[in-house]
Short mmCIF file of C-alpha atoms in Angstrom, two decimals:
data_model
loop_
_atom_site.label_atom_id
_atom_site.label_comp_id
_atom_site.label_asym_id
_atom_site.label_seq_id
_atom_site.Cartn_x
_atom_site.Cartn_y
_atom_site.Cartn_z
CA SER E 1365 -71.72 -25.66 -6.77
CA TYR E 1366 -70.76 -25.25 -3.13
CA CYS E 1367 -70.03 -27.91 -0.50
CA ASP E 1368 -69.30 -27.18 3.16
CA THR E 1369 -67.56 -30.14 4.86
CA ASN E 1370 -67.19 -28.51 8.27
CA TYR E 1371 -70.18 -30.04 9.97
CA LYS E 1372 -70.86 -33.19 11.99
CA VAL E 1373 -73.79 -35.54 11.85
CA ALA E 1374 -74.69 -37.53 14.95
CA ILE E 1375 -76.62 -40.73 14.48
CA ALA E 1376 -78.23 -42.30 17.52
CA PRO E 1377 -77.86 -46.07 17.80
CA GLU E 1378 -80.95 -47.85 16.60
CA THR E 1379 -82.17 -51.10 18.00
CA ASN E 1380 -85.08 -53.38 17.41
CA ALA E 1381 -84.60 -54.98 20.83
CA THR E 1382 -87.72 -55.70 22.83
CA ASP E 1383 -85.97 -57.14 25.89
CA VAL E 1384 -82.56 -57.80 27.44
CA GLU E 1385 -81.56 -60.40 30.03
CA ILE E 1386 -78.45 -60.86 32.19
CA TYR E 1387 -76.71 -64.24 32.33
CA CYS E 1388 -73.66 -65.67 34.07
CA LYS E 1389 -72.34 -69.18 33.37
CA SER E 1390 -71.28 -69.58 36.99
CA GLY E 1391 -74.50 -68.21 38.49
CA PHE E 1392 -75.36 -65.15 40.54
CA GLU E 1393 -73.62 -66.19 43.75
CA GLY E 1394 -69.90 -66.08 44.39
CA ALA E 1395 -67.29 -65.60 47.05
CA VAL E 1396 -65.50 -62.41 47.95
CA PHE E 1397 -62.27 -61.93 45.90
CA GLN E 1398 -63.71 -63.72 42.85
CA THR E 1399 -64.34 -62.11 39.46
CA LYS E 1400 -67.63 -62.79 37.67
CA TYR E 1401 -68.31 -62.35 33.97
CA PHE E 1402 -71.90 -61.29 33.34
CA TYR E 1403 -73.25 -60.96 29.82
CA ALA E 1404 -76.48 -59.75 28.31
CA GLU E 1405 -78.58 -61.18 25.51
CA THR E 1406 -81.23 -59.22 23.68
CA VAL E 1407 -84.56 -60.29 22.20
CA PRO E 1408 -84.35 -60.72 19.32
CA PHE E 1409 -80.81 -62.07 19.49
CA TYR E 1410 -78.20 -59.59 18.14
CA ALA E 1411 -80.71 -56.73 18.24
CA VAL E 1412 -77.95 -54.44 19.52
CA GLU E 1413 -75.01 -53.99 17.18
CA ASP E 1414 -72.26 -53.45 19.77
CA MET E 1415 -72.95 -54.88 23.23
CA GLU E 1416 -69.90 -53.11 24.70
CA SER E 1417 -70.72 -49.60 23.57
CA ASP E 1418 -74.53 -49.66 23.29
CA VAL E 1419 -75.31 -51.09 26.74
CA LYS E 1420 -74.21 -49.95 30.20
CA TRP E 1421 -73.83 -51.90 33.43
CA GLU E 1422 -74.16 -50.65 37.00
CA SER E 1423 -74.23 -51.96 40.55
CA THR E 1424 -76.33 -50.70 43.45
CA ASN E 1425 -73.53 -51.52 45.91
CA GLU E 1426 -70.00 -51.17 44.50
CA ALA E 1427 -68.51 -52.12 47.88
CA VAL E 1428 -69.95 -55.61 47.29
CA VAL E 1429 -70.03 -55.92 43.46
CA ASP E 1430 -67.89 -53.52 41.46
CA ILE E 1431 -68.96 -53.92 37.82
CA PHE E 1432 -67.18 -52.46 34.81
CA LYS E 1433 -69.81 -50.31 33.06
CA TRP E 1434 -68.90 -51.38 29.50
CA ASN E 1435 -68.63 -55.18 29.58
CA GLY E 1436 -70.18 -56.84 32.65
CA GLU E 1437 -66.93 -57.94 34.29
CA ALA E 1438 -67.37 -57.64 38.05
CA ASP E 1439 -65.07 -57.90 41.05
CA LEU E 1440 -66.72 -59.33 44.16
CA LYS E 1441 -65.31 -57.05 46.85
CA GLY E 1442 -67.40 -57.50 49.99
CA ILE E 1443 -69.87 -59.83 51.63
CA GLY E 1444 -73.54 -59.04 51.01
CA THR E 1445 -75.84 -58.46 48.05
CA ALA E 1446 -75.99 -55.99 45.20
CA ASP E 1447 -78.34 -55.54 42.28
CA ILE E 1448 -76.64 -55.31 38.90
CA THR E 1449 -78.43 -53.72 35.96
CA VAL E 1450 -77.76 -53.74 32.24
CA LYS E 1451 -79.52 -51.05 30.16
CA ILE E 1452 -79.63 -50.56 26.42
CA ASP E 1453 -78.60 -46.98 25.62
CA ASP E 1454 -81.33 -44.53 24.54
CA THR E 1455 -84.11 -46.96 25.54
CA ASP E 1456 -86.02 -47.99 28.66
CA ILE E 1457 -85.01 -51.62 28.13
CA SER E 1458 -83.06 -53.09 31.05
CA ASP E 1459 -82.68 -56.13 33.28
CA THR E 1460 -81.65 -56.39 36.92
CA LYS E 1461 -80.37 -59.39 38.85
CA THR E 1462 -79.34 -59.73 42.49
CA VAL E 1463 -75.80 -60.97 43.12
CA THR E 1464 -74.99 -62.59 46.47
CA VAL E 1465 -71.40 -62.52 47.69
CA THR E 1466 -70.43 -64.95 50.45
CA GLY E 1467 -67.33 -65.50 52.53
CA GLY E 1468 -66.65 -68.79 50.75
CA VAL E 1469 -66.61 -72.30 52.19
CA SER E 1470 -66.17 -72.61 55.97
CA ILE E 1471 -63.24 -74.79 57.05
CA THR E 1472 -61.98 -76.02 60.42
CA ALA E 1473 -58.51 -76.69 61.82
CA GLY E 1474 -57.17 -80.14 60.97
CA GLY E 1475 -59.46 -80.61 57.98
CA THR E 1476 -58.49 -81.68 54.46
CA TYR E 1477 -60.45 -80.06 51.64
CA PRO E 1478 -60.21 -81.47 48.10
CA THR E 1479 -60.41 -78.42 45.86
CA THR E 1480 -61.46 -77.97 42.25
CA ILE E 1481 -60.63 -74.60 40.75
CA SER E 1482 -62.52 -73.78 37.56
CA GLU E 1483 -61.06 -71.51 34.91
CA GLU E 1484 -64.37 -69.57 35.00
CA GLU E 1485 -64.08 -68.73 38.71
CA GLY E 1486 -60.28 -68.60 38.80
CA LEU E 1487 -60.00 -69.24 42.53
CA VAL E 1488 -61.65 -70.82 45.54
CA VAL E 1489 -62.32 -68.94 48.77
CA TYR E 1490 -62.45 -70.48 52.23
CA ASN E 1491 -63.20 -68.80 55.54
CA PHE E 1492 -61.71 -69.89 58.82
CA THR E 1493 -62.50 -68.74 62.36
CA PRO E 1494 -60.02 -70.27 64.83
CA GLU E 1495 -61.30 -71.38 68.21
CA THR E 1496 -57.92 -70.73 69.83
CA THR E 1497 -55.20 -68.17 69.22
CA GLY E 1498 -52.11 -69.80 67.78
CA ASN E 1499 -49.98 -70.65 64.77
CA TYR E 1500 -51.80 -72.22 61.81
CA LYS E 1501 -50.49 -73.64 58.55
CA PHE E 1502 -52.41 -73.59 55.27
CA TYR E 1503 -50.84 -75.65 52.48
CA SER E 1504 -51.52 -77.58 49.30
CA VAL E 1505 -50.49 -81.03 48.11
CA GLY E 1506 -50.90 -81.82 44.44
CA ASP E 1507 -49.57 -81.86 40.90
CA TYR E 1508 -50.63 -78.37 39.81
CA ASN E 1509 -48.91 -75.03 40.33
CA THR E 1510 -51.09 -73.35 42.98
CA ASN E 1511 -50.92 -70.19 45.05
CA ALA E 1512 -52.74 -68.84 48.09
CA ALA E 1513 -53.28 -65.64 50.01
CA LEU E 1514 -54.60 -65.15 53.50
CA TYR E 1515 -56.71 -62.09 54.41
CA ASN E 1516 -58.09 -60.89 57.73
CA PHE E 1517 -61.68 -59.90 58.54
CA ASP E 1518 -61.36 -56.49 56.84
CA PHE E 1519 -59.82 -58.05 53.68
CA THR E 1520 -56.27 -56.88 54.37
CA ARG E 1521 -53.78 -59.39 52.97
CA LEU E 1522 -51.69 -61.02 55.70
CA ASP E 1523 -49.58 -63.44 53.65
CA TYR E 1524 -49.08 -64.98 50.21
CA SER E 1525 -47.34 -68.13 48.97
CA ASP E 1526 -46.87 -69.76 45.59
CA ASP E 1527 -43.90 -72.10 45.93
CA GLU E 1528 -43.16 -73.56 49.34
CA GLU E 1529 -42.51 -77.08 48.07
CA ASP E 1530 -42.32 -77.74 44.33
CA ASN E 1531 -45.53 -76.22 42.98
CA ASN E 1532 -47.46 -76.21 46.24
CA PHE E 1533 -48.00 -73.28 48.57
CA GLY E 1534 -47.62 -73.03 52.33
CA ILE E 1535 -48.62 -70.25 54.71
CA ASN E 1536 -47.65 -70.26 58.41
CA VAL E 1537 -49.29 -67.50 60.40
CA GLU E 1538 -50.48 -66.68 63.91
CA LEU E 1539 -54.24 -66.14 64.06
CA THR E 1540 -56.47 -64.75 66.80
CA ALA E 1541 -59.37 -66.78 68.20
CA GLY E 1542 -62.82 -65.59 67.13
CA ASN E 1543 -61.65 -63.56 64.12
CA THR E 1544 -62.64 -64.70 60.63
CA TYR E 1545 -59.90 -65.07 58.02
CA TYR E 1546 -60.21 -65.65 54.28
CA TYR E 1547 -57.98 -68.18 52.58
CA VAL E 1548 -57.96 -67.69 48.80
CA VAL E 1549 -56.55 -70.47 46.57
CA GLY E 1550 -55.75 -70.01 42.89
CA MET E 1551 -53.85 -71.56 40.00
CA LEU E 1552 -50.60 -70.27 38.54
CA SER E 1553 -50.82 -72.77 35.68
CA TRP E 1554 -53.64 -74.97 34.39
CA GLU E 1555 -51.16 -77.63 33.28
CA GLU E 1556 -50.25 -80.58 35.47
CA VAL E 1557 -46.65 -80.43 36.68
CA THR E 1558 -44.83 -83.76 36.66
#
Protein backbone atom coordinates (compact mmCIF):
# COMPACT_ATOMS: atom_id res chain seq x y z
CA SER A 1 0.00 0.00 0.00
CA TYR A 2 1.01 3.61 -0.58
CA CYS A 3 0.32 6.69 1.54
CA ASP A 4 1.28 10.24 0.56
CA THR A 5 1.33 12.57 3.60
CA ASN A 6 2.43 15.69 1.73
CA TYR A 7 -0.95 17.30 1.28
CA LYS A 8 -3.11 19.72 3.27
CA VAL A 9 -6.81 19.67 3.90
CA ALA A 10 -8.60 22.95 4.58
CA ILE A 11 -11.84 22.81 6.49
CA ALA A 12 -14.04 25.88 6.47
CA PRO A 13 -15.57 26.81 9.83
CA GLU A 14 -19.12 25.61 10.10
CA THR A 15 -21.79 27.39 12.03
CA ASN A 16 -25.44 26.88 12.70
CA ALA A 17 -25.84 30.55 13.65
CA THR A 18 -28.93 32.31 12.39
CA ASP A 19 -28.13 35.72 13.87
CA VAL A 20 -25.49 37.70 15.78
CA GLU A 21 -25.92 40.77 17.99
CA ILE A 22 -23.46 43.28 19.45
CA TYR A 23 -23.60 44.14 23.16
CA CYS A 24 -21.66 46.39 25.51
CA LYS A 25 -22.21 46.41 29.28
CA SER A 26 -21.52 50.14 29.45
CA GLY A 27 -23.68 51.06 26.43
CA PHE A 28 -22.94 52.48 23.01
CA GLU A 29 -21.96 55.98 24.12
CA GLY A 30 -18.68 56.97 25.69
CA ALA A 31 -16.18 59.76 26.02
CA VAL A 32 -13.07 60.31 23.97
CA PHE A 33 -10.01 58.55 25.50
CA GLN A 34 -12.11 55.70 26.93
CA THR A 35 -11.84 52.05 25.90
CA LYS A 36 -15.02 50.08 25.25
CA TYR A 37 -15.37 46.30 25.25
CA PHE A 38 -17.97 45.14 22.75
CA TYR A 39 -18.95 41.50 22.49
CA ALA A 40 -21.16 39.49 20.19
CA GLU A 41 -23.67 36.76 20.95
CA THR A 42 -25.01 34.38 18.35
CA VAL A 43 -28.41 32.76 17.95
CA PRO A 44 -28.41 30.02 18.98
CA PHE A 45 -26.00 30.77 21.79
CA TYR A 46 -22.49 29.31 21.19
CA ALA A 47 -23.28 28.68 17.51
CA VAL A 48 -19.76 29.85 16.63
CA GLU A 49 -16.96 27.78 18.10
CA ASP A 50 -14.32 30.52 18.46
CA MET A 51 -15.65 34.07 18.70
CA GLU A 52 -12.14 35.53 18.35
CA SER A 53 -11.12 33.77 15.17
CA ASP A 54 -14.47 33.12 13.45
CA VAL A 55 -15.89 36.66 13.64
CA LYS A 56 -14.40 39.98 12.53
CA TRP A 57 -15.05 43.51 13.76
CA GLU A 58 -14.76 46.77 11.85
CA SER A 59 -15.49 50.47 12.25
CA THR A 60 -16.73 52.89 9.61
CA ASN A 61 -14.72 55.72 11.19
CA GLU A 62 -11.46 54.64 12.85
CA ALA A 63 -10.65 58.27 13.73
CA VAL A 64 -13.61 58.11 16.14
CA VAL A 65 -13.81 54.40 17.10
CA ASP A 66 -10.74 52.25 16.46
CA ILE A 67 -11.84 48.64 16.98
CA PHE A 68 -9.54 45.63 17.16
CA LYS A 69 -10.77 43.29 14.40
CA TRP A 70 -10.47 40.07 16.43
CA ASN A 71 -12.09 40.79 19.80
CA GLY A 72 -14.29 43.91 19.89
CA GLU A 73 -12.01 46.03 22.07
CA ALA A 74 -12.28 49.63 20.89
CA ASP A 75 -10.43 52.85 21.64
CA LEU A 76 -12.59 55.97 21.48
CA LYS A 77 -10.27 58.39 19.68
CA GLY A 78 -12.34 61.32 18.46
CA ILE A 79 -15.65 63.06 18.97
CA GLY A 80 -18.46 61.96 16.65
CA THR A 81 -20.16 58.72 15.61
CA ALA A 82 -19.05 55.50 13.97
CA ASP A 83 -20.85 52.33 13.02
CA ILE A 84 -19.22 49.14 14.29
CA THR A 85 -19.98 45.82 12.63
CA VAL A 86 -19.37 42.24 13.68
CA LYS A 87 -19.57 39.59 10.93
CA ILE A 88 -19.39 35.82 11.18
CA ASP A 89 -16.74 34.55 8.76
CA ASP A 90 -17.90 32.82 5.56
CA THR A 91 -21.52 33.92 6.11
CA ASP A 92 -23.72 36.95 5.48
CA ILE A 93 -24.61 37.12 9.18
CA SER A 94 -23.66 40.43 10.81
CA ASP A 95 -24.84 43.15 13.17
CA THR A 96 -24.10 46.87 13.19
CA LYS A 97 -24.47 49.38 16.00
CA THR A 98 -23.78 53.11 16.09
CA VAL A 99 -21.31 54.30 18.73
CA THR A 100 -21.42 57.93 19.86
CA VAL A 101 -18.27 59.48 21.29
CA THR A 102 -18.64 62.68 23.31
CA GLY A 103 -16.23 65.12 24.86
CA GLY A 104 -17.23 63.98 28.35
CA VAL A 105 -18.92 65.97 31.10
CA SER A 106 -18.72 69.77 30.85
CA ILE A 107 -17.25 71.49 33.91
CA THR A 108 -16.79 75.12 34.93
CA ALA A 109 -14.10 76.96 36.90
CA GLY A 110 -14.61 76.83 40.65
CA GLY A 111 -16.82 73.73 40.53
CA THR A 112 -16.46 70.55 42.58
CA TYR A 113 -17.35 67.32 40.80
CA PRO A 114 -17.80 64.10 42.81
CA THR A 115 -16.46 61.38 40.53
CA THR A 116 -17.12 57.66 40.33
CA ILE A 117 -14.73 55.72 38.12
CA SER A 118 -15.95 52.27 37.13
CA GLU A 119 -13.54 49.45 36.39
CA GLU A 120 -15.48 48.88 33.13
CA GLU A 121 -14.85 52.42 31.84
CA GLY A 122 -11.47 52.87 33.53
CA LEU A 123 -11.58 56.66 33.49
CA VAL A 124 -13.82 59.71 33.48
CA VAL A 125 -13.50 62.51 30.93
CA TYR A 126 -14.41 66.14 31.52
CA ASN A 127 -14.27 69.04 29.09
CA PHE A 128 -13.53 72.59 30.11
CA THR A 129 -13.69 75.79 28.07
CA PRO A 130 -12.30 78.71 30.09
CA GLU A 131 -13.99 82.08 29.78
CA THR A 132 -10.75 83.92 30.54
CA THR A 133 -7.11 83.17 29.76
CA GLY A 134 -5.20 82.34 32.92
CA ASN A 135 -3.74 79.74 35.24
CA TYR A 136 -6.06 76.91 36.28
CA LYS A 137 -5.59 74.07 38.76
CA PHE A 138 -7.20 70.64 38.42
CA TYR A 139 -6.82 68.41 41.47
CA SER A 140 -8.33 65.53 43.41
CA VAL A 141 -9.11 65.03 47.08
CA GLY A 142 -9.82 61.51 48.27
CA ASP A 143 -8.65 58.18 49.61
CA TYR A 144 -7.85 56.43 46.32
CA ASN A 145 -4.73 56.57 44.19
CA THR A 146 -5.82 58.68 41.20
CA ASN A 147 -4.15 60.22 38.18
CA ALA A 148 -5.11 62.79 35.57
CA ALA A 149 -4.02 64.10 32.20
CA LEU A 150 -4.96 67.32 30.48
CA TYR A 151 -5.32 67.50 26.68
CA ASN A 152 -5.96 70.42 24.35
CA PHE A 153 -8.61 70.68 21.62
CA ASP A 154 -6.65 68.50 19.18
CA PHE A 155 -6.04 65.81 21.86
CA THR A 156 -2.37 66.66 22.43
CA ARG A 157 -1.43 65.94 26.04
CA LEU A 158 -0.42 69.10 27.92
CA ASP A 159 0.25 67.70 31.39
CA TYR A 160 -0.04 64.62 33.61
CA SER A 161 -0.05 64.09 37.38
CA ASP A 162 -0.41 61.09 39.65
CA ASP A 163 1.03 62.11 43.01
CA GLU A 164 0.93 65.77 43.97
CA GLU A 165 -0.22 65.15 47.53
CA ASP A 166 -0.35 61.61 48.91
CA ASN A 167 -2.38 59.72 46.33
CA ASN A 168 -4.09 62.72 44.77
CA PHE A 169 -3.15 64.47 41.55
CA GLY A 170 -2.73 68.16 40.80
CA ILE A 171 -2.26 69.94 37.48
CA ASN A 172 -1.45 73.67 37.24
CA VAL A 173 -1.55 75.01 33.71
CA GLU A 174 -2.22 78.20 31.77
CA LEU A 175 -5.23 77.88 29.48
CA THR A 176 -6.52 80.11 26.69
CA ALA A 177 -10.05 81.52 26.77
CA GLY A 178 -12.47 79.93 24.31
CA ASN A 179 -10.43 76.76 23.71
CA THR A 180 -11.82 73.43 24.87
CA TYR A 181 -9.58 71.20 27.01
CA TYR A 182 -10.11 67.60 28.07
CA TYR A 183 -9.39 66.57 31.63
CA VAL A 184 -9.09 62.77 31.95
CA VAL A 185 -9.20 61.19 35.43
CA GLY A 186 -8.25 57.57 36.12
CA MET A 187 -7.32 55.18 38.92
CA LEU A 188 -3.84 53.87 39.65
CA SER A 189 -5.24 51.45 42.24
CA TRP A 190 -8.77 50.26 43.01
CA GLU A 191 -7.89 49.86 46.69
CA GLU A 192 -8.56 52.57 49.24
CA VAL A 193 -5.36 54.10 50.60
CA THR A 194 -5.41 54.80 54.32
